[in-house]
Amino acid sequence: MSTTDTIAIVRRVPDSIGSCELTHVDRTPIDLANAHRQHQHYVETLSALGCEIITLPPLHDHPDSVFVEDPAFVLDEIAFIARSGAESRRGEAETVADALAAHRRCHRIEAPACIDGGDVLLLGRTLYVGLSSRTNAEAHRQLRDVLEPMGYEVRSVPLHECLHLKTGATAIADDAVLFNPAWVPADVFEGLRRVECHPDEPFSGNVVRVGSTLVADSAWERTNRRLVDFGCDIAEVHLGELTKAEGSVTCSSIVFRRVD
Ligand code: GLY
């Protein structure tokens, strides 16, 4: 995939991020100015890798709105507008849907289903979908109804102690995954090439693929070394302030292929 064919949707850090949802981490103060600097460098990195950047309007009343990956997820044929399992996050979806409508047919996940984009991981024609506090079995059912006729398999993934599937597992190639086996069961990824996170860096199973490059957080030195040894090209950023908000490199953008 040429990176000039790649779009990245982002949204700036809201002033209210200190009141974000937290599920598995304790609250610590977030330095807003530093969060903006780190986020700006992240966006510049995506741009330097060839992404066309679409910046959504800030949503200061939605403390988690910088985590733009959760309100939607995009396949080549279709985009899904999510319905978050966190009520406080449901107002984030509309501006994401507006931006995606120019690029994909959009399908809405409907109540009683709930899902966050952070629970959705695509490898080839298999959609791995976490069962989490944000994503329920009814959402898996609705996805199967839409995607199986299109030739996708939807595979449910039980999670342990992590917010989203992509907190603990992300694609590093079409047939390879980086994952934390303490949070995501290894047998889910049977048949794929696998790289395990370094056990001292449990939050490191989280990278964004842009073309043949992985955008990775520089905080996770030991896991990043494993990725380089595996043959991956890495572009490092640091989103330490957003890590305090239980966020990461994947949830801060929606990266997808231009097909229009
Ligand atoms: N703070 C990220 C989330 O809970 O969605």
Short mmCIF file of C-alpha atoms in Angstrom, two decimals, residues 43-186:
data_model
loop_
_atom_site.label_atom_id
_atom_site.label_comp_id
_atom_site.label_asym_id
_atom_site.label_seq_id
_atom_site.Cartn_x
_atom_site.Cartn_y
_atom_site.Cartn_z
CA VAL A 43 0.19 13.93 13.94
CA GLU A 44 3.34 15.28 12.25
CA THR A 45 4.76 11.75 12.23
CA LEU A 46 1.64 10.35 10.53
CA SER A 47 1.86 13.18 8.00
CA ALA A 48 5.58 12.59 7.37
CA LEU A 49 4.77 8.93 6.67
CA GLY A 50 2.46 10.11 3.89
CA CYS A 51 -0.96 10.22 5.54
CA GLU A 52 -3.46 12.85 4.50
CA ILE A 53 -4.54 14.26 7.86
CA ILE A 54 -8.19 15.03 8.58
CA THR A 55 -8.43 16.98 11.85
CA LEU A 56 -11.87 16.87 13.45
CA PRO A 57 -13.19 19.80 15.51
CA PRO A 58 -12.20 19.60 19.20
CA LEU A 59 -14.85 18.33 21.63
CA HIS A 60 -13.95 19.88 24.97
CA ASP A 61 -17.10 18.45 26.62
CA HIS A 62 -15.92 14.93 25.82
CA PRO A 63 -12.79 14.16 27.88
CA ASP A 64 -11.86 11.05 25.83
CA SER A 65 -12.50 12.58 22.41
CA VAL A 66 -8.82 12.61 21.37
CA PHE A 67 -9.16 8.81 21.20
CA VAL A 68 -10.83 9.08 17.86
CA GLU A 69 -10.37 5.42 16.99
CA ASP A 70 -13.17 4.31 19.31
CA PRO A 71 -16.26 5.91 17.69
CA ALA A 72 -15.73 4.18 14.32
CA PHE A 73 -13.74 1.56 12.42
CA VAL A 74 -13.09 1.32 8.71
CA LEU A 75 -12.67 -1.59 6.30
CA ASP A 76 -12.07 -1.20 2.57
CA GLU A 77 -15.73 -1.80 1.74
CA ILE A 78 -17.55 -0.21 4.66
CA ALA A 79 -17.20 1.87 7.83
CA PHE A 80 -18.95 1.11 11.10
CA ILE A 81 -20.14 3.88 13.40
CA ALA A 82 -19.76 2.51 16.90
CA ARG A 83 -21.95 2.83 19.97
CA SER A 84 -19.55 3.00 22.90
CA GLY A 85 -19.99 0.90 26.01
CA ALA A 86 -19.08 4.09 27.92
CA GLU A 87 -22.10 6.38 27.92
CA SER A 88 -19.86 9.44 28.32
CA ARG A 89 -18.32 8.68 24.92
CA ARG A 90 -21.46 8.31 22.80
CA GLY A 91 -21.53 11.96 21.75
CA GLU A 92 -18.20 11.62 19.94
CA ALA A 93 -19.47 9.57 17.01
CA GLU A 94 -21.33 12.13 14.90
CA THR A 95 -18.41 14.23 13.68
CA VAL A 96 -16.45 11.06 12.95
CA ALA A 97 -19.39 9.74 10.93
CA ASP A 98 -19.57 13.04 9.02
CA ALA A 99 -15.88 12.78 8.08
CA LEU A 100 -16.14 9.13 7.05
CA ALA A 101 -19.24 9.61 4.92
CA ALA A 102 -17.08 11.13 2.17
CA HIS A 103 -15.02 7.95 1.98
CA ARG A 104 -17.20 4.94 2.84
CA ARG A 105 -20.72 3.63 3.13
CA CYS A 106 -21.36 3.89 6.88
CA HIS A 107 -23.22 1.25 8.91
CA ARG A 108 -24.35 2.06 12.46
CA ILE A 109 -24.10 -0.41 15.34
CA GLU A 110 -27.47 -0.24 17.11
CA ALA A 111 -28.57 -0.74 20.75
CA PRO A 112 -28.48 -3.01 22.66
CA ALA A 113 -25.11 -3.58 21.01
CA CYS A 114 -22.14 -1.58 22.18
CA ILE A 115 -18.64 -1.52 20.78
CA ASP A 116 -15.52 0.64 20.71
CA GLY A 117 -13.24 0.73 17.66
CA GLY A 118 -10.36 -0.09 20.01
CA ASP A 119 -11.78 -3.60 20.27
CA VAL A 120 -11.58 -4.24 16.52
CA LEU A 121 -8.44 -5.63 14.90
CA LEU A 122 -8.31 -6.58 11.22
CA LEU A 123 -5.77 -9.07 9.87
CA GLY A 124 -6.41 -10.16 6.30
CA ARG A 125 -10.11 -11.10 6.08
CA THR A 126 -10.41 -11.87 9.80
CA LEU A 127 -11.85 -9.31 12.17
CA TYR A 128 -10.75 -10.06 15.74
CA VAL A 129 -13.21 -8.39 18.12
CA GLY A 130 -12.64 -8.07 21.86
CA LEU A 131 -15.28 -8.95 24.45
CA SER A 132 -14.65 -6.14 26.91
CA SER A 133 -16.37 -3.69 29.23
CA ARG A 134 -16.98 -1.59 26.07
CA THR A 135 -17.97 -4.26 23.54
CA ASN A 136 -20.66 -6.91 23.96
CA ALA A 137 -21.72 -10.11 22.22
CA GLU A 138 -24.66 -8.38 20.49
CA ALA A 139 -22.18 -6.14 18.65
CA HIS A 140 -20.29 -9.25 17.53
CA ARG A 141 -23.59 -10.63 16.21
CA GLN A 142 -24.40 -7.44 14.29
CA LEU A 143 -20.90 -7.43 12.77
CA ARG A 144 -21.27 -11.06 11.65
CA ASP A 145 -24.62 -10.28 10.00
CA VAL A 146 -23.01 -7.55 7.89
CA LEU A 147 -19.53 -8.94 7.29
CA GLU A 148 -19.90 -12.69 6.78
CA PRO A 149 -21.76 -12.21 3.46
CA MET A 150 -18.82 -10.02 2.42
CA GLY A 151 -16.35 -12.83 3.07
CA TYR A 152 -15.02 -11.75 6.45
CA GLU A 153 -14.73 -13.97 9.51
CA VAL A 154 -15.58 -12.28 12.83
CA ARG A 155 -13.68 -13.93 15.68
CA SER A 156 -14.52 -13.12 19.34
CA VAL A 157 -11.56 -12.55 21.67
CA PRO A 158 -11.89 -12.78 25.46
CA LEU A 159 -9.67 -10.25 27.24
CA HIS A 160 -8.05 -10.13 30.68
CA GLU A 161 -7.35 -6.89 32.51
CA CYS A 162 -7.10 -4.55 29.54
CA LEU A 163 -9.49 -1.90 28.27
CA HIS A 164 -9.59 -2.83 24.59
CA LEU A 165 -8.30 -5.64 22.39
CA LYS A 166 -5.86 -3.21 20.78
CA THR A 167 -4.52 -2.22 24.20
CA GLY A 168 -2.93 -5.67 24.10
CA ALA A 169 -2.68 -6.71 20.44
CA THR A 170 -2.10 -4.96 17.10
CA ALA A 171 -1.16 -5.95 13.56
CA ILE A 172 2.48 -5.57 12.50
CA ALA A 173 1.99 -7.10 9.02
CA ASP A 174 -0.90 -8.71 7.14
CA ASP A 175 0.03 -12.04 8.75
CA ALA A 176 1.74 -10.97 11.97
CA VAL A 177 0.65 -9.64 15.34
CA LEU A 178 2.28 -7.98 18.35
CA PHE A 179 0.52 -8.94 21.57
CA ASN A 180 0.68 -9.21 25.35
CA PRO A 181 -0.09 -12.87 26.23
CA ALA A 182 -1.09 -11.87 29.79
CA TRP A 183 -4.04 -9.92 28.40
CA VAL A 184 -4.90 -11.60 25.09
CA PRO A 185 -4.82 -15.42 24.80
CA ALA A 186 -2.07 -16.55 22.40
#
